CSV table of C-alpha atoms in Angstrom, one decimal:
chain,number,residue,atom,x,y,z
A,707,MET,CA,23.7,-0.6,25.2
A,708,PRO,CA,21.0,-3.0,24.2
A,709,PRO,CA,22.3,-6.3,22.6
A,710,TYR,CA,20.6,-5.8,19.4
A,711,ASN,CA,20.0,-2.5,17.7
A,712,GLY,CA,17.1,-1.6,15.5
A,713,ALA,CA,15.5,-3.3,12.7
A,714,ILE,CA,15.9,-3.6,9.1
A,715,LYS,CA,13.3,-1.6,7.1
A,716,ALA,CA,10.9,-3.6,4.9
A,717,VAL,CA,8.1,-2.9,2.5
A,718,SER,CA,5.1,-5.1,2.0
A,719,VAL,CA,5.0,-6.9,-1.5
A,720,ALA,CA,1.7,-7.2,-3.2
A,721,ARG,CA,0.2,-10.8,-3.7
A,722,ASN,CA,-2.7,-10.0,-6.1
A,723,GLY,CA,-5.2,-12.6,-5.6
A,724,VAL,CA,-4.3,-13.7,-2.1
A,725,GLY,CA,-7.0,-11.4,-0.5
A,726,ALA,CA,-8.9,-9.9,-3.3
A,727,PHE,CA,-8.1,-10.1,-6.9
A,728,ILE,CA,-7.8,-6.9,-9.0
A,729,ARG,CA,-7.7,-7.4,-12.6
A,730,PRO,CA,-4.5,-5.7,-14.0
A,731,CYS,CA,-6.2,-4.4,-17.1
A,732,ARG,CA,-7.8,-1.1,-16.4
A,733,LYS,CA,-8.5,0.5,-19.6
A,734,ILE,CA,-8.8,-0.6,-23.2
A,735,THR,CA,-8.7,1.7,-26.3
A,736,LEU,CA,-10.1,0.7,-29.4
A,737,GLN,CA,-8.9,2.7,-32.4
A,738,TYR,CA,-10.6,2.4,-35.7
A,739,CYS,CA,-10.9,4.0,-39.2
A,740,ASN,CA,-14.2,4.8,-40.7
A,741,VAL,CA,-13.3,4.1,-44.3
A,742,GLY,CA,-10.4,1.7,-44.3
A,743,GLY,CA,-11.1,-2.0,-45.4
A,744,SER,CA,-8.6,-3.3,-42.6
A,745,SER,CA,-11.0,-1.9,-39.8
A,746,GLN,CA,-14.0,-3.8,-41.1
A,747,GLY,CA,-13.8,-6.4,-38.5
A,748,LEU,CA,-13.4,-3.9,-35.6
A,749,ARG,CA,-16.2,-1.9,-36.9
A,750,ASP,CA,-18.4,-5.0,-37.0
A,751,PHE,CA,-17.3,-5.7,-33.3
A,752,LEU,CA,-18.1,-2.0,-32.2
A,753,THR,CA,-21.5,-2.0,-33.6
A,754,GLN,CA,-22.5,-5.6,-32.8
A,755,ARG,CA,-20.7,-6.9,-29.6
A,756,LEU,CA,-18.9,-4.2,-27.9
A,757,THR,CA,-21.8,-3.3,-25.5
A,758,LYS,CA,-22.2,-6.9,-24.3
A,759,PHE,CA,-18.5,-7.3,-24.0
A,760,ALA,CA,-18.0,-4.1,-22.0
A,761,THR,CA,-20.8,-4.9,-19.6
A,762,LYS,CA,-19.1,-8.2,-18.8
A,763,TYR,CA,-16.0,-6.3,-17.7
A,764,PRO,CA,-17.3,-3.4,-15.5
A,765,GLU,CA,-13.9,-2.9,-13.9
A,766,ILE,CA,-12.3,-1.9,-17.4
A,767,GLU,CA,-12.8,1.5,-18.9
A,768,PHE,CA,-13.5,1.2,-22.7
A,769,GLN,CA,-12.6,4.0,-24.8
A,770,VAL,CA,-13.3,4.1,-28.8
A,771,ALA,CA,-11.3,6.5,-30.8
A,772,LEU,CA,-11.6,7.4,-34.4
A,773,LYS,CA,-8.4,7.8,-36.3
A,774,ARG,CA,-7.2,7.1,-39.8
A,775,GLY,CA,-4.9,4.1,-40.3
A,776,HIS,CA,-5.0,0.4,-39.2
A,777,PRO,CA,-7.1,-0.5,-36.3
A,778,ILE,CA,-5.4,-0.8,-33.0
A,779,VAL,CA,-6.2,-2.1,-29.4
A,780,ARG,CA,-4.4,-0.6,-26.7
A,781,GLY,CA,-4.6,-1.9,-23.1
A,782,LEU,CA,-3.5,-0.1,-20.0
A,783,TYR,CA,-2.4,-2.1,-17.0
A,784,SER,CA,-1.8,-1.4,-13.4
A,785,THR,CA,1.1,-3.6,-12.3
A,786,THR,CA,1.8,-5.4,-9.1
A,787,MET,CA,5.3,-4.7,-8.0
A,788,ALA,CA,6.2,-8.4,-7.2
A,789,SER,CA,5.2,-9.8,-10.5
A,790,ASN,CA,7.0,-7.4,-12.6
A,791,PRO,CA,10.4,-8.7,-13.7
A,792,ALA,CA,11.6,-5.2,-14.2
A,793,ILE,CA,11.1,-4.7,-10.4
A,794,LEU,CA,12.6,-8.0,-9.5
A,795,THR,CA,15.9,-7.3,-11.5
A,796,ASN,CA,16.1,-3.9,-9.8
A,797,ASP,CA,16.8,-2.2,-13.1
A,798,SER,CA,16.1,1.4,-12.5
A,799,THR,CA,16.0,2.2,-16.1
A,800,LYS,CA,12.9,0.0,-16.5
A,801,LEU,CA,11.3,1.3,-13.5
A,802,ALA,CA,9.8,4.5,-15.2
A,803,ASP,CA,7.4,2.6,-17.3
A,804,VAL,CA,6.1,0.3,-14.9
A,805,HIS,CA,3.1,2.3,-13.6
A,806,THR,CA,1.9,2.8,-17.1
A,807,ASN,CA,2.2,-0.5,-18.6
A,808,VAL,CA,0.8,-0.4,-22.1
A,809,LYS,CA,0.2,-3.3,-24.5
A,810,THR,CA,-0.7,-2.6,-28.0
A,811,VAL,CA,-1.9,-4.9,-30.7
A,812,CYS,CA,-2.8,-4.3,-34.4
A,813,LEU,CA,-6.1,-5.5,-35.5
A,814,ARG,CA,-5.6,-5.2,-39.2
A,815,ASN,CA,-7.8,-7.5,-41.4
A,816,LEU,CA,-9.1,-9.4,-38.5
A,817,ASN,CA,-12.7,-10.6,-38.7
A,818,ILE,CA,-15.2,-9.9,-35.7
A,819,ASP,CA,-14.3,-13.3,-34.0
A,820,ASN,CA,-10.6,-12.7,-34.1
A,821,VAL,CA,-11.1,-9.2,-32.9
A,822,GLU,CA,-13.0,-10.5,-29.9
A,823,ASN,CA,-10.2,-13.1,-29.2
A,824,LYS,CA,-7.6,-10.4,-29.2
A,825,LEU,CA,-9.8,-8.4,-26.8
A,826,LYS,CA,-10.0,-11.3,-24.5
A,827,LEU,CA,-6.2,-11.7,-24.7
A,828,MET,CA,-5.8,-8.0,-23.7
A,829,VAL,CA,-8.4,-8.4,-20.7
A,830,GLU,CA,-6.9,-11.5,-19.4
A,831,SER,CA,-3.1,-10.3,-19.7
A,832,SER,CA,-1.1,-9.3,-16.7
A,833,GLY,CA,0.4,-6.4,-18.6
A,834,ASN,CA,3.9,-7.5,-17.8
A,835,ARG,CA,6.5,-7.8,-20.6
A,836,LEU,CA,6.9,-11.1,-21.8
A,837,TYR,CA,10.0,-12.8,-20.3
A,838,LYS,CA,11.6,-16.2,-20.0
A,839,PRO,CA,11.4,-17.5,-16.3
A,840,LYS,CA,14.8,-18.8,-15.2
A,841,GLN,CA,13.0,-21.2,-12.8
A,842,ALA,CA,10.1,-23.6,-13.3
A,843,VAL,CA,8.4,-22.2,-10.1
A,844,GLN,CA,8.5,-18.6,-9.1
A,845,SER,CA,7.6,-17.7,-5.6
A,846,LEU,CA,8.0,-15.2,-2.7
A,847,ASN,CA,8.0,-18.0,-0.3
A,848,GLN,CA,11.0,-20.2,0.7
A,849,SER,CA,10.7,-23.9,-0.1
A,850,VAL,CA,8.6,-25.8,2.3
A,851,ARG,CA,11.1,-28.6,2.0
A,852,GLY,CA,14.1,-26.7,3.0
A,853,ILE,CA,17.6,-27.3,1.6
A,854,TRP,CA,19.2,-30.8,1.8
A,855,SER,CA,22.0,-31.0,4.3
A,856,PRO,CA,24.5,-33.7,4.2
A,857,PHE,CA,25.3,-33.2,7.9
A,858,HIS,CA,21.8,-34.2,9.0
A,859,VAL,CA,21.8,-37.5,7.4
A,860,ASP,CA,22.2,-40.5,9.8
A,861,LYS,CA,25.9,-41.4,10.2
A,862,ASP,CA,25.4,-44.9,9.0
A,863,HIS,CA,24.0,-43.8,5.7
A,864,ARG,CA,26.4,-41.1,5.0
A,865,PHE,CA,28.4,-41.3,1.7
A,866,LYS,CA,32.0,-42.7,2.6
A,867,ILE,CA,35.1,-41.7,0.6
B,172,MET,CA,-19.9,47.0,30.4
B,173,ALA,CA,-19.3,50.6,31.4
B,174,SER,CA,-15.8,50.8,30.1
B,175,HIS,CA,-15.0,50.6,26.3
B,176,ARG,CA,-11.4,49.5,27.0
B,177,GLY,CA,-12.6,46.5,29.1
B,178,MET,CA,-14.9,45.5,26.3
B,179,VAL,CA,-12.1,45.6,23.6
B,180,ARG,CA,-9.9,43.5,25.7
B,181,VAL,CA,-12.3,40.5,26.1
B,182,ILE,CA,-13.0,40.1,22.4
B,183,PRO,CA,-11.6,36.6,21.6
B,184,ARG,CA,-8.8,36.5,19.1
B,185,THR,CA,-10.7,33.7,17.3
B,186,SER,CA,-13.5,36.0,16.2
B,187,VAL,CA,-14.1,35.9,12.7
B,188,ARG,CA,-16.8,38.5,12.6
B,189,PHE,CA,-14.5,41.3,13.8
B,190,PHE,CA,-12.0,40.9,11.0
B,191,LYS,CA,-14.5,39.9,8.2
B,192,THR,CA,-15.1,43.2,6.4
B,193,LEU,CA,-13.8,46.7,6.8
B,194,THR,CA,-16.9,48.3,5.8
B,195,GLU,CA,-18.9,46.5,8.7
B,196,PRO,CA,-19.7,48.9,11.4
B,197,TYR,CA,-17.6,48.5,14.6
B,198,SER,CA,-19.8,46.7,16.9
B,199,PRO,CA,-17.9,44.2,19.1
B,200,THR,CA,-19.9,41.6,20.8
B,201,ILE,CA,-18.7,40.1,24.0
B,202,SER,CA,-18.4,36.6,24.1
B,203,THR,CA,-16.9,34.9,27.1
B,204,ASP,CA,-17.3,31.5,25.5
B,205,LEU,CA,-14.2,31.1,23.3
B,206,TYR,CA,-14.6,27.4,22.3
B,207,THR,CA,-18.1,27.1,21.2
B,208,GLN,CA,-19.6,29.7,19.0
B,209,GLU,CA,-16.4,31.5,17.8
B,210,LYS,CA,-14.1,28.7,17.1
B,211,GLU,CA,-15.9,26.7,14.7
B,212,PRO,CA,-16.2,29.3,11.7
B,213,ARG,CA,-12.6,30.0,12.2
B,214,PHE,CA,-11.6,26.4,12.0
B,215,ILE,CA,-13.5,25.8,8.8
B,216,SER,CA,-12.2,29.0,7.2
B,217,LEU,CA,-8.6,28.0,8.0
B,218,PHE,CA,-8.8,24.4,6.7
B,219,GLN,CA,-11.2,24.7,3.7
B,220,ASN,CA,-10.0,28.1,2.4
B,221,ASP,CA,-13.5,29.6,1.9
B,222,SER,CA,-17.1,28.9,1.3
B,223,ARG,CA,-16.8,28.5,-2.4
B,224,LEU,CA,-15.6,24.9,-1.9
B,225,LYS,CA,-18.3,22.4,-3.5
B,226,THR,CA,-18.8,18.8,-2.8
B,227,ILE,CA,-18.7,16.7,-5.8
B,228,THR,CA,-22.3,15.4,-6.3
B,229,GLU,CA,-23.4,11.9,-7.4
B,230,GLU,CA,-24.6,13.2,-10.7
B,231,GLU,CA,-21.4,14.9,-11.5
B,232,ALA,CA,-19.4,11.7,-10.4
B,233,LYS,CA,-21.5,9.6,-12.7
B,234,LEU,CA,-20.1,11.4,-15.6
B,235,SER,CA,-16.6,10.0,-15.1
B,236,PRO,CA,-16.0,6.7,-16.7
B,237,SER,CA,-12.7,5.8,-15.1
B,238,LEU,CA,-14.4,6.5,-11.6
B,239,ILE,CA,-17.2,4.0,-12.4
B,240,ALA,CA,-14.5,1.5,-13.4
B,241,LEU,CA,-12.6,2.1,-10.3
B,242,HIS,CA,-15.7,1.5,-8.3
B,243,ALA,CA,-16.4,-1.7,-9.9
B,244,ARG,CA,-12.7,-2.8,-9.7
B,245,LEU,CA,-12.8,-2.6,-5.9
B,246,ASN,CA,-16.2,-4.2,-5.5
B,247,LEU,CA,-17.4,-1.3,-3.4
B,248,GLY,CA,-21.0,-2.1,-3.9
B,249,GLN,CA,-24.2,0.1,-4.0
B,250,ASP,CA,-23.8,1.5,-0.5
B,251,PHE,CA,-20.5,3.4,-1.4
B,252,PRO,CA,-21.5,6.5,-3.5
B,253,LEU,CA,-19.3,7.4,-6.5
B,254,ALA,CA,-19.1,11.0,-5.1
B,255,THR,CA,-17.2,9.7,-2.0
B,256,LEU,CA,-14.8,7.8,-4.2
B,257,ALA,CA,-14.3,11.0,-6.3
B,258,ARG,CA,-13.7,12.9,-3.0
B,259,ALA,CA,-11.3,10.3,-2.1
B,260,LEU,CA,-9.2,11.0,-5.1
B,261,THR,CA,-9.1,14.8,-4.6
B,262,CYS,CA,-6.2,15.8,-2.5
B,263,ASP,CA,-5.7,19.3,-0.9
B,264,THR,CA,-4.9,21.7,-3.7
B,265,LYS,CA,-4.3,25.4,-3.7
B,266,ASP,CA,-6.7,26.4,-6.3
B,267,GLY,CA,-9.0,23.3,-5.6
B,268,GLN,CA,-12.7,24.0,-6.2
B,269,HIS,CA,-14.0,20.8,-4.3
B,270,ALA,CA,-13.7,19.5,-0.9
B,271,SER,CA,-10.7,17.5,-0.3
B,272,ASN,CA,-10.1,14.0,1.0
B,273,SER,CA,-8.1,15.3,4.0
B,274,SER,CA,-10.7,14.3,6.7
B,275,LEU,CA,-11.6,10.9,5.0
B,276,SER,CA,-7.9,10.1,4.9
B,277,GLN,CA,-7.6,10.8,8.8
B,278,VAL,CA,-10.3,8.2,9.3
B,279,GLY,CA,-8.6,5.8,6.9
B,280,LYS,CA,-5.2,6.3,8.5
B,281,ARG,CA,-6.4,5.3,12.0
B,282,LEU,CA,-8.3,2.4,10.9
B,283,VAL,CA,-5.6,0.9,8.8
B,284,LYS,CA,-3.1,1.3,11.6
B,285,TYR,CA,-5.5,0.0,14.2
B,286,HIS,CA,-6.3,-3.1,12.2
B,287,VAL,CA,-2.8,-3.9,11.1
B,288,THR,CA,-1.4,-3.3,14.6
B,289,GLU,CA,-3.9,-5.6,16.1
B,290,ASN,CA,-3.2,-8.3,13.5
B,291,MET,CA,0.6,-8.1,14.0
B,292,ILE,CA,0.5,-8.3,17.9
B,293,THR,CA,-1.8,-11.3,17.6
B,294,LYS,CA,0.4,-13.0,15.1
B,295,TYR,CA,3.8,-12.1,16.6
B,296,PRO,CA,3.3,-11.3,20.3
B,297,ARG,CA,7.1,-11.7,21.0
B,298,LEU,CA,8.6,-9.3,18.5
B,299,PRO,CA,11.0,-6.6,19.7
B,300,ILE,CA,9.3,-3.3,19.7
B,301,ALA,CA,11.7,-1.8,17.1
B,302,VAL,CA,11.0,-4.8,14.7
B,303,PHE,CA,7.2,-4.6,15.5
B,304,SER,CA,6.8,-1.0,14.5
B,305,LYS,CA,8.8,-1.3,11.4
B,306,ALA,CA,6.6,-4.4,10.4
B,307,VAL,CA,3.4,-2.5,10.9
B,308,ASN,CA,5.0,0.4,8.8
B,309,ALA,CA,5.8,-2.2,6.1
B,310,TYR,CA,2.2,-2.5,5.6
B,311,VAL,CA,0.8,1.1,6.4
B,312,GLY,CA,3.8,3.2,5.2
B,313,THR,CA,4.0,5.4,2.2
B,314,GLU,CA,5.7,2.9,0.0
B,315,SER,CA,3.3,0.1,0.7
B,316,LEU,CA,0.0,2.2,0.6
B,317,SER,CA,1.2,3.9,-2.7
B,318,SER,CA,1.8,0.6,-4.2
B,319,VAL,CA,-1.6,-0.6,-3.1
B,320,GLY,CA,-3.0,2.6,-5.0
B,321,ARG,CA,-1.3,1.9,-8.0
B,322,LEU,CA,-2.5,-1.8,-7.9
B,323,PHE,CA,-6.0,-0.3,-7.7
B,324,GLY,CA,-5.3,1.3,-11.1
B,325,ILE,CA,-5.8,4.8,-9.9
B,326,GLU,CA,-4.6,7.3,-12.6
B,327,VAL,CA,-2.8,10.3,-11.9
B,328,GLU,CA,-4.2,13.6,-13.3
B,329,SER,CA,-1.1,14.8,-15.4
B,330,LYS,CA,-2.8,17.0,-17.9
B,331,SER,CA,-2.6,20.7,-17.3
B,332,PRO,CA,-5.8,22.9,-17.4
B,333,ILE,CA,-4.9,24.2,-20.8
B,334,ASP,CA,-4.2,20.7,-22.3
B,335,LYS,CA,-7.6,19.5,-20.9
B,336,TYR,CA,-9.4,22.6,-22.6
B,337,LEU,CA,-7.7,22.0,-25.8
B,338,SER,CA,-8.5,18.3,-25.9
B,339,GLY,CA,-12.2,19.1,-25.0
B,340,GLU,CA,-12.2,17.2,-21.7
B,341,THR,CA,-14.6,18.3,-19.2
B,342,LEU,CA,-14.0,18.5,-15.5
B,343,GLU,CA,-16.0,15.5,-14.8
B,344,THR,CA,-13.6,13.2,-16.6
B,345,SER,CA,-10.9,14.1,-14.2
B,346,PHE,CA,-13.0,13.1,-11.2
B,347,GLY,CA,-11.8,9.5,-11.7
B,348,LYS,CA,-8.2,10.6,-11.5
B,349,LEU,CA,-5.9,11.3,-8.5
B,350,ARG,CA,-5.6,15.1,-8.3
B,351,PHE,CA,-3.0,16.8,-6.2
B,352,ASP,CA,-0.4,19.6,-6.3
B,353,SER,CA,2.9,18.0,-7.2
B,354,ALA,CA,5.9,19.0,-5.0
B,355,ILE,CA,8.8,20.5,-6.7
B,356,SER,CA,11.8,18.5,-5.6
B,357,LYS,CA,14.4,21.0,-6.6
B,358,PRO,CA,13.4,24.7,-7.1
B,359,GLU,CA,15.7,26.8,-9.1
B,360,SER,CA,18.4,28.7,-7.3
B,361,GLY,CA,17.2,32.0,-6.1
B,362,VAL,CA,13.5,30.9,-6.3
B,363,LYS,CA,11.8,30.9,-3.0
B,364,HIS,CA,8.6,29.0,-2.6
B,365,TYR,CA,5.9,30.5,-0.6
B,366,GLY,CA,2.7,29.1,0.6
B,367,LYS,CA,1.7,25.4,0.9
B,368,GLU,CA,4.2,22.9,-0.5
B,369,GLY,CA,2.8,20.2,-2.7
B,370,ILE,CA,3.0,16.6,-2.1
B,371,THR,CA,4.7,13.7,-4.0
B,372,GLU,CA,2.9,11.3,-6.1
B,373,ASP,CA,3.4,8.5,-3.4
B,374,VAL,CA,1.8,10.6,-0.6
B,375,ALA,CA,-1.0,11.4,-2.8
B,376,TYR,CA,-1.7,7.8,-3.5
B,377,LYS,CA,-1.4,7.0,0.1
B,378,PHE,CA,-3.9,9.7,1.1
B,379,ALA,CA,-6.2,8.2,-1.7
B,380,VAL,CA,-6.0,4.7,-0.5
B,381,ARG,CA,-6.6,5.7,3.1
B,382,SER,CA,-9.6,7.8,2.1
B,383,ILE,CA,-11.2,4.9,0.2
B,384,ILE,CA,-10.8,2.9,3.5
B,385,GLY,CA,-12.3,5.9,5.4
B,386,GLY,CA,-15.1,5.9,2.9
B,387,VAL,CA,-15.8,2.2,3.3
B,388,TYR,CA,-15.9,2.6,7.1
B,389,LEU,CA,-18.4,5.6,6.9
B,390,HIS,CA,-20.8,4.0,4.3
B,391,LYS,CA,-20.5,0.3,5.0
B,392,GLY,CA,-19.4,0.0,8.6
B,393,GLU,CA,-16.6,-1.4,10.7
B,394,SER,CA,-16.6,-4.9,9.5
B,395,ALA,CA,-16.8,-4.0,5.8
B,396,ALA,CA,-13.7,-1.8,6.3
B,397,LYS,CA,-11.8,-4.6,8.3
B,398,LYS,CA,-12.6,-6.9,5.5
B,399,PHE,CA,-11.4,-4.4,3.0
B,400,ILE,CA,-8.1,-4.0,4.9
B,401,ASP,CA,-7.7,-7.6,5.1
B,402,GLU,CA,-8.2,-8.2,1.5
B,403,TYR,CA,-6.1,-5.4,0.2
B,404,ILE,CA,-3.4,-4.6,2.7
B,405,LEU,CA,-2.9,-7.6,5.1
B,406,SER,CA,-3.0,-9.9,2.2
B,407,ARG,CA,0.5,-8.4,1.2
B,408,LYS,CA,3.7,-10.2,2.1
B,409,VAL,CA,6.0,-9.0,4.8
B,410,ASP,CA,9.0,-11.2,5.6
B,411,VAL,CA,9.4,-10.4,9.4
B,412,GLU,CA,12.2,-12.8,9.9
B,413,SER,CA,14.5,-10.9,7.5
B,414,MET,CA,13.8,-7.6,9.6
B,415,LEU,CA,15.4,-9.0,12.9
B,416,LYS,CA,18.9,-7.8,13.5
B,417,PHE,CA,21.2,-9.0,16.3
B,418,GLU,CA,24.5,-7.3,17.1
B,419,GLN,CA,25.5,-9.7,20.0
B,420,PRO,CA,23.3,-12.7,19.6
B,421,GLN,CA,25.0,-15.0,22.2
B,422,ARG,CA,25.0,-12.4,24.7
B,423,MET,CA,21.3,-11.7,24.1
B,424,LEU,CA,20.5,-15.4,24.2
B,425,LEU,CA,22.1,-15.7,27.6
B,426,ARG,CA,20.1,-12.8,29.0
B,427,LEU,CA,16.9,-14.1,27.6
B,428,LEU,CA,17.5,-17.6,29.1
B,429,ARG,CA,18.6,-16.1,32.5
B,430,ARG,CA,15.4,-14.0,32.7
B,431,ASN,CA,13.3,-17.1,32.0
B,432,ASN,CA,15.2,-19.2,34.7
B,433,LEU,CA,16.6,-21.6,32.1
B,434,PRO,CA,20.2,-23.0,31.9
B,435,ALA,CA,22.8,-20.8,30.0
B,436,PRO,CA,23.3,-21.6,26.5
B,437,VAL,CA,26.1,-24.2,25.5
B,438,SER,CA,27.3,-24.6,21.9
B,439,LYS,CA,28.2,-27.9,20.7
B,440,LEU,CA,29.9,-28.9,17.5
B,441,MET,CA,27.6,-31.4,15.9
B,442,ALA,CA,29.1,-32.1,12.4
B,443,GLU,CA,32.1,-30.9,10.5
B,444,THR,CA,33.8,-31.4,7.2
B,445,GLY,CA,37.0,-30.3,5.6
B,446,ARG,CA,38.6,-28.7,8.5
B,447,HIS,CA,42.0,-28.6,6.8
B,448,SER,CA,40.7,-27.7,3.3
B,449,VAL,CA,39.9,-24.3,1.8
B,450,ALA,CA,36.2,-24.8,2.3
B,451,PRO,CA,35.4,-26.2,5.8
B,452,VAL,CA,31.8,-26.5,7.1
B,453,TYR,CA,30.8,-26.6,10.6
B,454,VAL,CA,27.5,-27.4,12.2
B,455,VAL,CA,26.9,-26.0,15.6
B,456,GLY,CA,23.9,-26.6,18.0
B,457,VAL,CA,23.1,-24.2,20.8
B,458,PHE,CA,21.6,-26.1,23.8
B,459,SER,CA,19.9,-25.1,27.0
B,460,GLY,CA,20.2,-28.0,29.2
B,461,ASP,CA,19.1,-30.8,27.1
B,462,SER,CA,16.9,-28.9,24.7
B,463,LEU,CA,18.3,-27.8,21.2
B,464,LEU,CA,17.4,-24.2,20.7
B,465,GLY,CA,19.0,-23.5,17.4
B,466,GLU,CA,21.5,-24.8,14.9
B,467,GLY,CA,23.7,-22.8,12.7
B,468,GLN,CA,26.4,-23.6,10.0
B,469,GLY,CA,29.4,-21.6,8.8
B,470,SER,CA,32.7,-21.9,7.5
B,471,SER,CA,34.3,-21.3,10.9
B,472,ILE,CA,33.2,-22.6,14.3
B,473,ARG,CA,32.7,-18.9,15.5
B,474,GLU,CA,30.5,-18.1,12.6
B,475,ALA,CA,28.5,-21.3,13.1
B,476,THR,CA,27.9,-20.6,16.7
B,477,MET,CA,26.7,-17.1,16.0
B,478,ARG,CA,24.2,-18.4,13.5
B,479,GLY,CA,23.1,-20.9,15.9
B,480,ALA,CA,22.4,-18.2,18.6
B,481,VAL,CA,20.6,-16.1,15.9
B,482,ASN,CA,18.4,-19.0,14.9
B,483,ALA,CA,17.6,-19.7,18.6
B,484,LEU,CA,16.5,-16.0,19.1
B,485,LYS,CA,14.6,-16.0,16.0
B,486,ALA,CA,12.7,-19.0,17.2
B,487,HIS,CA,11.8,-17.3,20.4
B,488,TYR,CA,10.9,-13.9,18.9
B,489,LEU,CA,9.0,-15.3,15.7
B,490,TYR,CA,6.7,-17.3,17.9
B,491,ARG,CA,3.2,-17.4,16.5
B,492,PRO,CA,0.3,-18.7,18.6
B,493,LEU,CA,-2.2,-21.1,17.2
B,494,ASN,CA,-5.2,-18.9,17.8
B,495,GLU,CA,-4.7,-16.0,15.3
B,496,ARG,CA,-8.2,-14.3,15.9
B,497,VAL,CA,-7.8,-10.7,16.7
B,498,PRO,CA,-9.2,-9.2,20.0
B,499,SER,CA,-11.8,-7.3,18.1
B,500,ASP,CA,-13.2,-10.5,16.6
B,501,PRO,CA,-16.3,-11.4,18.5
B,502,GLU,CA,-15.5,-15.0,18.2
B,503,ARG,CA,-12.2,-14.7,20.1
B,504,LYS,CA,-13.2,-15.7,23.8
B,505,GLU,CA,-9.9,-15.8,25.7
B,506,PRO,CA,-7.6,-12.7,26.2
B,507,LEU,CA,-4.6,-12.0,23.9
B,508,TYR,CA,-1.1,-13.3,24.9
B,509,VAL,CA,1.4,-10.5,24.7
B,510,ASP,CA,5.0,-11.1,25.8
B,511,GLU,CA,6.7,-9.2,28.4
B,512,GLY,CA,9.2,-7.7,25.8
B,513,GLU,CA,12.8,-8.0,24.8
B,514,VAL,CA,15.7,-8.0,27.4
B,515,TYR,CA,17.9,-5.1,28.0
B,516,PHE,CA,20.9,-4.9,30.3
């Protein structure tokens, strides 16, 4: 019998940006109303600035939808497994909606500049749910300093009771 | 050619022409060359179903916004046609009208595996073979590649044909989505499934990623394909250290040292605290001659010794040479170092 048997299975973890960076935001839907006053800012944006904005981000698919009610911007995100807290917590109930991460923001009564700012926020977002990190630094790697050990301190400098 | 019986017997079983139509007059042609003329049409008819299969044209592909966005997201450039990307997202389906990604995927599969294997053997020349193959699989396996596909932002075509018709979607919009026959995991009792089984979403994603890599290779060349694999697959993290598993570490270390003509390992207690308390801690060093091979700590001397041996073995098997250039890199001059492998007894 060999003195070791087998190996433990592993799956590689994404590190978006280590090789190439893929923008998590993949699609943005702008929903506006043709008559409502709350859509005025978005209507201005659609007629004046959308073309320029969309050309700047060719990797994002822009969709414009006409629907009654307040204007809405909806972002669809592809999520990295490592950066998603739902994966990190191994909560199987949260896993279902990981692949179609959606972020929705209401654009009611916003003027054209505010609409653009909200769109920039959608574009730059990771798509993850907002959560409070428990540590100041989150990393897949171990600490380069290692863990302090009292046994490796020189005997003369050890704490004596 | 005198006897008719003799003629019938030599007709190759791979002949398509003979079985094509019933109305066709019976006129067997004798072909002694089974593998050149006759086999090819049969091969195509088997794997592509029939000649109705179309290839997605560039003009059709340009009508899909999500396809154009995906093309830009992956930085594929002008050399990579949208039509190839659309084909890469088309898996084999029962009622598929378009040529599938099966052949592209085969090219991609070999390329990814080759490049990842080459990288791993250069980085870790001493890994035990079981760990090595699992480490390669950690990059190129279904779970890994499907995760890459999801990171690419490839969308799954989930709408049924009737839903697409009702919402006024054209066929072209679905070119930007991953199209496959979904496998039924649990058929109802008493229902027997005939014909080709579908595939799971993960497998479909895997095929798509492999096909995109195959497409990069075909259109942009080998170095571009390798760069693509470096950026999107080898950039992922695999913790090889946590994959090693030792059943009898001390015994294995002894064999390893004996093979390399080094003194047998000796464990020495280096530090301890709280021997008579409920939480004692021991630090044990494993030495071969004068050199410290590994150090372990534990709540008993036995545990600490075992950890010390494990750390010594890890230090050996996880050795990484300074020159990490792969053999296919033209700038690598000297041959690759590959270890003689693990010890058995």
